[in-house]
């Protein structure tokens, strides 16, 4: 526990002071929690540091041990998307050695004794500690609206982190591993008051216990933000985001008790109404300069990326931005597999975000509709079939990574809330939900046909819309896991590289994340309580010889 879970705020206070956010009045003075708490500038600096840190490169392993996936929460988003099979490498076998997310593609090197299992675990706990430090500094009863807002931001951020951990480490039944010994367990709870001694004997909370804690943080944040005159930007959680996080939480719990879906729908609607956000238009979706890299009317919450610390390899655009000439994006060219592409209706304008089987033909047909930041003379051979151009480098800059990588990364947008509302409503009123999903889908595809008014049909239609709409945004992994979807990238005619063709019967075993062994060795209560080792169980698909 000494690496992450040890609660020590003094180091952070000192680092804040060193940046000049706290001015010492006497030489060699000691920076205390009290002095930090009295400085709104210092607390604001701590709050502002969270979203920036969450997207920095080398967040766990450090620059001396370069791991291409090691760029904070956006790296986790890329990993979980790869785990579903919806996001794949499109360059085939030729550059498969560059795909750092291959481990999550196929479920290898993610066992408790292997270093890559440490990425998600330590990444989350690093950021939980930052939230705990802020909560400890501010205290339980801040007096000003400004300090109440900062406390709300920290609690909402902490709830979001624990929500992701709860869903990732919750060992759900699957056809490959036996989870009966740990069924219903999530992760330990570390708060601003947890001591090192407590952390060293800290059991995994049950699902009910964990969500009670998550909802308490969200309730606190809601109360602190309601009628609060202090207004932050979209890089901090607003009241609408708090409602959105509650919607996500109740949606997950609906997988175990369908009565929770009503709450998911209710909070999704509250998030929509509170935000005043509107869905993206076709022009915004396909904009070559700002497409999915700049906050807009649809986004509720985002992570900013700072120009400081930007690298050409270890960041979001270097993976998602296939137009970029740098990084792994040009080598791996993340996109979709053939069956995914073929399922998108030709009348759905979102299909233009994927280049299809013939990129040159795609360009000839679409260059006047959704411009690409490539000169005509350079187009031939630039893209692999089925690559995606959804995520654009900043301002369309494809040559200078110091400019093109400095984007914002969406953490929540209103379209997700509309889709949560539709799916959650389908379990109690499928006819109403069918109208909801039709109203949404026809904004993307005028020829969309309303699904049959049954729960199964509406959930299927809504989930497909979610997979297309939120492709690459780190959202649908939790839906795949909750709904027991399978991964299907191995079939005749697939474009997926031979080492990544995986089919599962329902949940993949590595969707139940494991706790790193080094953490188990330092926490007595975790011994014998880890999830089953999930890796190298499902074999890659190979075609049947004629």
Coordinates of C-alpha atoms in Angstrom, one line a residue:
X1 CA 0.0 0.0 0.0
X2 CA 2.9 2.3 0.5
X3 CA 3.0 3.4 -3.2
X4 CA -0.5 4.6 -3.7
X5 CA -2.8 4.1 -0.7
X6 CA -0.7 5.7 2.0
X7 CA -2.4 9.0 3.0
X8 CA 0.1 11.8 3.1
X9 CA -0.9 15.2 2.1
X10 CA 2.2 17.1 3.1
X11 CA 4.1 16.3 -0.1
X12 CA 1.3 17.7 -2.2
X13 CA 1.1 20.8 0.0
X14 CA 4.8 21.3 -0.5
X15 CA 4.6 20.9 -4.3
X16 CA 1.8 23.4 -4.4
X17 CA 4.0 25.8 -2.5
X18 CA 6.9 25.3 -4.8
X19 CA 4.8 26.3 -7.8
X20 CA 4.3 29.7 -6.2
X21 CA 0.6 29.1 -5.4
X22 CA 1.3 29.6 -1.7
X23 CA 3.6 32.4 -0.7
X24 CA 5.6 31.8 2.4
X25 CA 5.9 34.8 4.7
X26 CA 9.0 33.6 6.6
X27 CA 12.1 31.7 5.5
X28 CA 12.0 28.0 6.0
X29 CA 8.3 28.1 7.1
X30 CA 6.4 24.8 7.2
X31 CA 3.5 24.4 4.8
X32 CA 0.6 23.0 6.8
X33 CA -2.9 21.8 5.9
X34 CA -4.3 24.8 7.7
X35 CA -2.4 27.3 5.7
X36 CA -3.4 25.6 2.4
X37 CA -7.0 25.5 3.4
X38 CA -6.9 29.2 4.1
X39 CA -5.7 29.9 0.6
X40 CA -8.4 29.6 -2.1
X41 CA -5.7 30.0 -4.7
X42 CA -3.8 27.0 -3.3
X43 CA -7.0 24.8 -3.2
X44 CA -7.9 26.0 -6.7
X45 CA -4.5 24.9 -7.9
X46 CA -5.0 21.5 -6.3
X47 CA -8.4 21.2 -8.0
X48 CA -7.1 22.3 -11.4
X49 CA -4.3 19.8 -11.2
X50 CA -6.6 16.8 -11.1
X51 CA -8.0 16.9 -14.7
X52 CA -4.6 17.9 -16.1
X53 CA -2.8 15.0 -14.3
X54 CA -5.5 12.5 -15.3
X55 CA -4.4 12.9 -19.0
X56 CA -0.6 13.2 -18.6
X57 CA 1.8 10.7 -20.2
X58 CA 3.8 8.3 -18.0
X59 CA 1.2 8.4 -15.3
X60 CA 2.1 5.0 -13.7
X61 CA 5.4 3.6 -15.1
X62 CA 7.3 6.8 -15.7
X63 CA 9.1 8.1 -18.7
X64 CA 12.1 5.8 -18.0
X65 CA 9.9 2.7 -18.5
X66 CA 7.9 3.7 -21.6
X67 CA 4.6 1.9 -21.9
X68 CA 2.6 3.1 -24.9
X69 CA -0.7 2.9 -23.0
X70 CA 0.5 4.8 -20.0
X71 CA -1.4 8.1 -20.3
X72 CA -3.9 8.2 -17.5
X73 CA -7.6 7.9 -17.8
X74 CA -7.6 8.3 -21.6
X75 CA -5.3 5.3 -21.7
X76 CA -7.8 3.3 -19.7
X77 CA -10.5 4.4 -22.1
X78 CA -8.5 3.1 -25.0
X79 CA -7.8 -0.1 -23.2
X80 CA -11.4 -0.8 -22.3
X81 CA -12.6 0.0 -25.8
X82 CA -10.0 -2.4 -27.2
X83 CA -11.3 -5.1 -24.8
X84 CA -14.8 -4.9 -26.4
X85 CA -13.5 -5.4 -29.9
X86 CA -15.3 -2.3 -31.2
X87 CA -12.0 -0.5 -31.6
X88 CA -9.4 -2.4 -33.5
X89 CA -6.1 -2.0 -35.4
X90 CA -6.9 -1.7 -39.1
X91 CA -3.4 -2.0 -40.5
X92 CA -3.5 -5.8 -40.2
X93 CA -0.4 -7.8 -39.4
X94 CA 2.0 -5.3 -41.0
X95 CA 2.3 -3.1 -37.9
X96 CA 0.8 -5.3 -35.2
X97 CA 3.9 -5.0 -33.0
X98 CA 3.0 -1.4 -32.4
X99 CA -0.4 -2.1 -30.8
X100 CA 0.2 -1.5 -27.1
X101 CA -3.5 -2.1 -26.4
X102 CA -3.2 -5.7 -27.8
X103 CA -3.1 -7.0 -24.3
X104 CA -6.7 -5.9 -23.7
X105 CA -7.6 -7.1 -27.2
X106 CA -6.8 -10.7 -26.5
X107 CA -6.5 -11.0 -22.7
X108 CA -2.8 -11.6 -22.2
X109 CA -0.2 -10.3 -19.8
X110 CA -3.0 -9.0 -17.5
X111 CA -2.7 -11.5 -14.7
X112 CA -1.9 -10.3 -11.1
X113 CA 1.8 -11.1 -11.4
X114 CA 2.2 -9.2 -14.7
X115 CA 3.2 -5.6 -14.8
X116 CA 0.4 -4.5 -17.1
X117 CA -2.3 -5.3 -14.6
X118 CA -0.7 -2.5 -12.5
X119 CA -1.7 0.2 -15.0
X120 CA -5.4 0.5 -14.3
X121 CA -5.0 -0.2 -10.5
X122 CA -2.3 2.4 -9.8
X123 CA -3.7 4.9 -12.2
X124 CA -7.0 5.0 -10.4
X125 CA -5.5 5.1 -6.9
X126 CA -3.1 8.0 -7.9
X127 CA -6.1 10.1 -8.7
X128 CA -8.2 9.0 -5.8
X129 CA -5.4 10.2 -3.5
X130 CA -5.5 13.6 -5.2
X131 CA -9.2 13.8 -4.4
X132 CA -8.7 12.7 -0.9
X133 CA -6.0 15.3 -0.3
X134 CA -8.4 18.1 -1.4
X135 CA -11.2 16.8 0.8
X136 CA -8.8 16.6 3.8
X137 CA -7.6 20.1 3.2
X138 CA -11.0 21.8 2.8
X139 CA -12.7 19.9 5.7
X140 CA -16.3 18.9 6.1
X141 CA -17.9 22.3 6.4
X142 CA -16.5 24.9 4.0
X143 CA -18.0 28.4 4.5
X144 CA -17.8 30.0 1.0
X145 CA -19.5 28.9 -2.2
X146 CA -16.1 28.8 -3.8
X147 CA -14.8 26.3 -1.3
X148 CA -18.0 24.3 -1.3
X149 CA -17.7 24.0 -5.1
X150 CA -14.1 22.8 -4.8
X151 CA -15.1 20.2 -2.2
X152 CA -18.0 19.1 -4.6
X153 CA -15.5 18.7 -7.5
X154 CA -13.2 16.5 -5.4
X155 CA -16.1 14.3 -4.2
X156 CA -17.6 13.9 -7.6
X157 CA -14.2 13.1 -9.1
X158 CA -13.6 10.5 -6.4
X159 CA -17.1 9.0 -7.0
X160 CA -16.4 8.8 -10.7
X161 CA -13.1 7.0 -10.1
X162 CA -14.6 4.5 -7.6
X163 CA -17.5 3.9 -10.0
X164 CA -15.1 2.9 -12.8
X165 CA -13.1 0.7 -10.3
X166 CA -16.3 -0.9 -9.0
X167 CA -17.5 -1.8 -12.4
X168 CA -14.1 -3.0 -13.6
X169 CA -13.1 -5.1 -10.6
X170 CA -16.6 -6.5 -9.9
X171 CA -16.1 -10.2 -10.8
X172 CA -19.2 -11.1 -12.9
X173 CA -20.0 -14.6 -13.9
X174 CA -18.6 -15.8 -17.2
X175 CA -18.0 -19.1 -19.0
X176 CA -14.3 -19.2 -18.5
X177 CA -13.4 -18.6 -14.8
X178 CA -15.1 -19.4 -11.5
X179 CA -15.8 -16.2 -9.5
X180 CA -17.9 -17.8 -6.8
X181 CA -15.3 -17.1 -4.1
X182 CA -15.3 -13.4 -4.7
X183 CA -18.7 -12.7 -6.3
X184 CA -20.0 -9.3 -5.5
X185 CA -16.7 -7.8 -4.3
X186 CA -15.3 -4.5 -5.6
X187 CA -12.2 -2.7 -4.3
X188 CA -11.1 -1.5 -0.9
X189 CA -12.2 2.0 0.2
X190 CA -9.6 4.6 0.9
X191 CA -10.7 8.0 2.1
X192 CA -9.1 11.2 3.5
X193 CA -9.1 9.7 7.0
X194 CA -7.7 6.2 6.2
X195 CA -4.5 5.5 8.0
X196 CA -1.6 3.4 6.7
X197 CA -2.4 0.7 9.3
X198 CA -6.0 0.6 8.1
X199 CA -4.9 0.4 4.5
X200 CA -2.7 -2.6 5.2
X201 CA -5.7 -4.6 6.3
X202 CA -8.4 -3.2 4.1
X203 CA -10.9 -5.6 2.6
X204 CA -12.7 -5.3 -0.8
X205 CA -16.1 -3.7 -0.2
X206 CA -19.2 -5.5 -1.4
X207 CA -21.1 -4.1 -4.3
X208 CA -23.8 -2.7 -2.0
X209 CA -21.2 -1.2 0.4
X210 CA -19.3 0.4 -2.5
X211 CA -22.3 2.0 -4.1
X212 CA -23.5 3.3 -0.8
X213 CA -20.2 5.1 -0.5
X214 CA -20.3 6.3 -4.2
X215 CA -23.8 7.7 -3.8
X216 CA -22.9 9.4 -0.5
X217 CA -20.1 11.3 -2.3
X218 CA -22.5 12.2 -5.2
X219 CA -25.2 13.3 -2.7
X220 CA -22.7 15.5 -1.0
X221 CA -21.5 17.0 -4.3
X222 CA -25.1 17.6 -5.3
X223 CA -25.9 19.4 -2.1
X224 CA -22.8 21.5 -2.3
X225 CA -23.5 22.5 -5.9
X226 CA -27.2 23.2 -5.6
X227 CA -27.9 26.9 -5.6
X228 CA -24.1 27.5 -5.5
X229 CA -23.1 30.9 -7.1
X230 CA -19.6 29.6 -7.9
X231 CA -19.4 28.3 -11.5
X232 CA -16.5 26.3 -12.8
X233 CA -15.8 25.3 -16.4
X234 CA -16.6 22.0 -18.0
X235 CA -13.2 20.6 -16.9
X236 CA -14.7 20.1 -13.4
X237 CA -17.9 18.2 -12.5
X238 CA -21.0 20.3 -12.6
X239 CA -24.4 19.5 -11.1
X240 CA -25.4 18.0 -14.4
X241 CA -22.3 15.7 -14.3
X242 CA -23.2 14.6 -10.8
X243 CA -26.6 13.6 -12.1
X244 CA -24.9 11.9 -15.1
X245 CA -22.6 9.9 -12.7
X246 CA -25.7 8.8 -10.8
X247 CA -27.3 7.7 -14.0
X248 CA -24.2 5.6 -14.9
X249 CA -24.2 4.1 -11.4
X250 CA -27.9 3.1 -11.4
X251 CA -27.5 1.7 -15.0
X252 CA -24.8 -0.6 -13.7
X253 CA -26.9 -1.7 -10.7
X254 CA -29.8 -2.4 -13.1
X255 CA -27.8 -5.4 -14.3
X256 CA -28.4 -7.0 -10.9
X257 CA -31.8 -5.5 -9.9
X258 CA -33.9 -4.1 -12.8
X259 CA -35.7 -1.8 -10.4
X260 CA -32.6 0.4 -10.5
X261 CA -33.2 1.2 -14.2
X262 CA -36.0 3.6 -13.2
X263 CA -33.4 5.7 -11.3
X264 CA -31.0 5.5 -14.1
X265 CA -33.6 7.0 -16.5
X266 CA -34.6 9.6 -14.0
X267 CA -31.0 10.9 -13.3
X268 CA -30.2 10.8 -17.0
X269 CA -33.1 13.1 -17.6
X270 CA -32.0 15.4 -14.8
X271 CA -28.5 15.6 -16.3
X272 CA -30.0 16.5 -19.7
X273 CA -32.3 19.2 -18.3
X274 CA -29.7 20.6 -15.9
X275 CA -27.0 20.8 -18.5
X276 CA -29.0 22.6 -21.2
X277 CA -26.8 20.7 -23.6
X278 CA -27.8 19.9 -27.2
X279 CA -26.7 17.0 -29.4
X280 CA -23.9 17.3 -32.0
X281 CA -24.9 18.1 -35.5
X282 CA -23.4 16.3 -38.5
X283 CA -21.1 19.3 -39.2
X284 CA -19.8 19.2 -35.7
X285 CA -19.3 15.4 -35.7
X286 CA -17.3 15.5 -38.9
X287 CA -15.5 18.8 -38.5
X288 CA -11.8 18.4 -39.6
X289 CA -10.5 21.0 -37.1
X290 CA -12.6 20.5 -34.0
X291 CA -14.1 17.0 -34.3
X292 CA -14.0 15.4 -30.9
X293 CA -11.1 17.5 -29.7
X294 CA -12.7 20.7 -28.5
X295 CA -15.4 21.4 -25.8
X296 CA -18.8 22.2 -27.4
X297 CA -22.6 22.4 -26.7
X298 CA -22.8 18.6 -26.3
X299 CA -20.0 18.0 -23.8
X300 CA -20.8 18.0 -20.1
X301 CA -17.3 17.2 -18.8
X302 CA -13.8 16.9 -20.3
X303 CA -10.2 16.5 -19.5
X304 CA -7.9 19.3 -20.8
X305 CA -4.5 18.4 -22.2
X306 CA -1.7 20.7 -21.4
X307 CA 1.0 21.5 -23.9
X308 CA 3.5 20.8 -21.1
X309 CA 4.4 17.1 -21.0
X310 CA 3.1 16.3 -24.4
X311 CA 4.9 13.5 -26.2
X312 CA 4.6 12.3 -29.8
X313 CA 3.7 8.7 -28.7
X314 CA 2.0 8.4 -25.3
X315 CA -1.3 10.4 -25.4
X316 CA -4.8 10.2 -26.8
X317 CA -4.3 11.7 -30.3
X318 CA -1.2 9.7 -30.9
X319 CA -3.6 6.7 -30.7
X320 CA -7.0 7.9 -31.9
X321 CA -6.0 10.5 -34.6
X322 CA -5.3 8.4 -37.7
X323 CA -4.6 11.6 -39.7
X324 CA -1.7 12.4 -37.5
X325 CA 1.8 11.8 -39.0
X326 CA 3.3 11.0 -35.7
X327 CA 2.8 8.4 -32.9
X328 CA 1.2 5.0 -33.1
X329 CA -2.0 6.4 -34.8
X330 CA -0.4 6.3 -38.2
X331 CA 1.0 2.8 -37.7
X332 CA -2.0 1.1 -36.0
X333 CA -4.8 3.3 -37.4
X334 CA -7.5 2.4 -34.9
X335 CA -10.9 1.9 -36.5
X336 CA -13.6 -0.8 -36.8
X337 CA -13.8 -4.4 -38.0
X338 CA -15.7 -5.3 -41.2
X339 CA -18.9 -6.5 -39.5
X340 CA -19.2 -3.4 -37.3
X341 CA -18.8 -1.2 -40.4
X342 CA -21.3 -3.2 -42.5
X343 CA -23.9 -3.0 -39.7
X344 CA -23.9 0.8 -39.8
X345 CA -26.7 1.9 -42.2
X346 CA -25.5 3.6 -45.4
X347 CA -28.0 6.3 -44.6
X348 CA -26.3 7.1 -41.2
X349 CA -24.0 10.0 -41.6
X350 CA -21.8 8.8 -38.8
X351 CA -20.6 6.1 -41.1
X352 CA -18.5 8.7 -42.8
X353 CA -16.2 8.7 -39.7
X354 CA -14.9 5.3 -40.9
X355 CA -13.2 5.0 -44.2
X356 CA -14.7 1.7 -45.3
X357 CA -13.1 -1.0 -47.6
X358 CA -11.7 1.5 -50.2
X359 CA -10.3 4.7 -48.6
X360 CA -9.6 6.3 -52.0
X361 CA -13.1 5.7 -53.1
X362 CA -14.4 7.0 -49.8
X363 CA -12.3 10.2 -50.3
X364 CA -13.6 10.8 -53.8
X365 CA -17.2 10.5 -52.5
X366 CA -16.9 12.4 -49.2
X367 CA -14.1 15.0 -49.4
X368 CA -16.6 17.8 -49.9
X369 CA -18.7 16.6 -46.9
X370 CA -16.2 15.7 -44.3
X371 CA -12.8 17.2 -45.1
X372 CA -9.6 15.4 -44.3
X373 CA -6.5 17.2 -43.2
X374 CA -4.5 15.5 -46.0
X375 CA -3.5 17.0 -49.3
X376 CA -5.0 15.3 -52.4
X377 CA -1.5 14.3 -53.6
X378 CA -0.7 12.6 -50.4
X379 CA -4.0 10.7 -50.1
X380 CA -3.2 7.5 -51.9
X381 CA -2.1 4.8 -49.4
X382 CA -2.3 7.1 -46.4
X383 CA -5.1 5.2 -44.7
X384 CA -5.9 1.6 -44.1
X385 CA -9.4 0.3 -44.9
X386 CA -11.9 0.8 -42.0
X387 CA -9.7 3.3 -40.2
X388 CA -11.5 6.0 -38.3
X389 CA -11.2 9.8 -38.7
X390 CA -13.6 10.6 -35.8
X391 CA -10.9 12.1 -33.5
X392 CA -9.1 15.0 -35.1
X393 CA -5.8 16.4 -34.1
X394 CA -6.1 19.9 -32.6
X395 CA -7.0 22.4 -35.3
X396 CA -6.4 19.8 -37.9
X397 CA -2.6 19.9 -37.4
X398 CA -1.2 16.6 -38.6
X399 CA 2.6 17.5 -38.8
X400 CA 3.5 19.1 -35.5
X401 CA 2.6 16.9 -32.5
X402 CA 3.3 19.8 -30.1
X403 CA 0.2 21.4 -31.6
X404 CA -1.9 18.5 -32.8
X405 CA -1.8 16.6 -29.5
X406 CA -3.1 19.4 -27.3
X407 CA -6.8 18.5 -27.4
X408 CA -9.6 18.1 -24.9
X409 CA -10.9 14.6 -24.1
X410 CA -14.6 14.2 -23.6
X411 CA -15.6 12.4 -20.4
X412 CA -19.4 12.8 -20.7
X413 CA -21.7 14.2 -23.2
X414 CA -25.5 14.6 -23.5
X415 CA -25.9 11.9 -26.1
X416 CA -24.8 9.3 -23.5
X417 CA -27.5 10.5 -21.2
X418 CA -30.2 10.3 -23.9
X419 CA -29.1 6.7 -24.6
X420 CA -29.1 5.8 -20.9
X421 CA -32.6 7.2 -20.6
X422 CA -33.8 5.2 -23.6
X423 CA -32.3 1.9 -22.5
X424 CA -33.3 2.3 -18.9
X425 CA -36.9 3.1 -19.9
X426 CA -37.1 0.0 -22.1
X427 CA -37.2 -2.3 -19.0
X428 CA -40.5 -0.8 -17.8
X429 CA -42.1 0.9 -20.9
X430 CA -40.6 -0.5 -24.1
X431 CA -43.1 1.4 -26.3
X432 CA -42.1 4.7 -24.8
X433 CA -38.4 3.8 -25.1
X434 CA -38.9 2.8 -28.7
X435 CA -40.1 6.4 -29.4
X436 CA -37.1 7.8 -27.5
X437 CA -34.5 5.8 -29.4
X438 CA -36.2 6.6 -32.7
X439 CA -36.2 10.3 -31.9
X440 CA -32.5 10.2 -31.2
X441 CA -31.5 7.9 -34.1
X442 CA -33.4 9.8 -36.8
X443 CA -31.1 12.8 -36.1
X444 CA -28.3 10.6 -37.4
X445 CA -30.2 8.5 -39.9
X446 CA -33.4 9.8 -41.4
X447 CA -34.2 6.3 -42.6
X448 CA -34.0 4.7 -39.2
X449 CA -36.8 2.2 -38.6
X450 CA -38.4 2.2 -35.1
X451 CA -37.7 -1.0 -33.3
X452 CA -40.4 -3.4 -32.2
X453 CA -41.8 -2.3 -28.8
X454 CA -40.3 -5.1 -26.8
X455 CA -37.6 -4.7 -24.1
X456 CA -35.1 -6.9 -26.0
X457 CA -35.5 -5.2 -29.3
X458 CA -35.3 -1.7 -27.9
X459 CA -32.3 -2.5 -25.7
X460 CA -30.5 -4.0 -28.7
X461 CA -31.3 -1.0 -30.9
X462 CA -30.2 1.5 -28.2
X463 CA -27.0 -0.4 -27.5
X464 CA -26.1 -0.3 -31.2
X465 CA -26.7 3.4 -31.3
X466 CA -24.5 3.8 -28.2
X467 CA -21.7 1.8 -29.8
X468 CA -21.8 3.9 -32.9
X469 CA -22.4 7.3 -31.3
X470 CA -19.8 6.8 -28.5
X471 CA -17.3 4.8 -30.4
X472 CA -13.8 5.3 -29.0
X473 CA -15.0 7.3 -26.0
X474 CA -14.4 4.7 -23.3
X475 CA -18.0 4.2 -22.4
X476 CA -19.5 0.9 -23.8
X477 CA -17.1 -1.5 -22.0
X478 CA -19.3 -1.3 -18.9
X479 CA -22.4 -2.0 -21.0
X480 CA -20.8 -5.0 -22.6
X481 CA -19.9 -6.4 -19.2
X482 CA -23.3 -5.6 -17.6
X483 CA -25.3 -7.1 -20.5
X484 CA -23.0 -10.1 -21.0
X485 CA -22.2 -9.2 -24.6
X486 CA -19.5 -11.2 -26.3
X487 CA -16.5 -10.1 -28.3
X488 CA -16.6 -11.1 -32.0
X489 CA -13.6 -10.1 -34.2
X490 CA -12.8 -13.5 -35.6
X491 CA -14.7 -14.5 -38.8
X492 CA -14.2 -15.0 -42.5
X493 CA -13.4 -11.7 -44.1
X494 CA -12.3 -9.9 -40.9
X495 CA -9.7 -7.1 -41.2
X496 CA -8.4 -7.7 -37.7
X497 CA -4.7 -8.8 -37.4
X498 CA -4.3 -12.5 -37.0
X499 CA -3.0 -12.1 -33.4
X500 CA -6.1 -10.2 -32.3
X501 CA -9.0 -12.2 -33.6
X502 CA -11.0 -13.1 -30.6
X503 CA -14.5 -14.5 -30.1
X504 CA -16.0 -15.0 -26.6
X505 CA -19.3 -16.6 -25.5
X506 CA -20.5 -13.8 -23.4
X507 CA -18.2 -11.8 -21.1
X508 CA -14.5 -12.2 -21.7
X509 CA -12.7 -13.3 -18.5
X510 CA -10.3 -10.4 -18.5
X511 CA -13.2 -8.0 -18.2
X512 CA -13.0 -8.8 -14.5
X513 CA -9.8 -6.8 -13.7
X514 CA -7.4 -8.4 -11.2
X515 CA -5.6 -6.7 -8.4
X516 CA -1.8 -6.6 -8.8
X517 CA 0.0 -9.2 -6.7
X518 CA 2.3 -6.6 -5.1
X519 CA -0.8 -4.9 -3.8
X520 CA -2.2 -8.1 -2.4
X521 CA 1.1 -8.7 -0.6
X522 CA 0.8 -5.4 1.2
X523 CA -2.9 -5.7 2.2
X524 CA -3.6 -8.6 4.4
X525 CA -7.3 -8.5 3.7
X526 CA -6.8 -9.1 0.0
X527 CA -5.0 -12.4 0.4
X528 CA -7.2 -15.1 -1.1
X529 CA -9.7 -12.5 -2.3
X530 CA -8.4 -11.6 -5.7
X531 CA -10.3 -12.2 -8.9
X532 CA -9.4 -15.4 -10.9
X533 CA -6.5 -15.0 -13.2
X534 CA -8.2 -14.3 -16.6
X535 CA -5.5 -14.4 -19.2
X536 CA -4.5 -16.7 -22.1
X537 CA -7.7 -18.7 -21.7
X538 CA -9.5 -17.7 -24.9
X539 CA -7.5 -18.5 -28.0
X540 CA -7.4 -16.5 -31.1
X541 CA -9.7 -17.5 -33.9
X542 CA -8.2 -19.2 -37.0
X543 CA -10.1 -19.9 -40.2
X544 CA -11.2 -23.5 -40.8
X545 CA -9.2 -25.0 -43.6
X546 CA -11.1 -26.0 -46.6

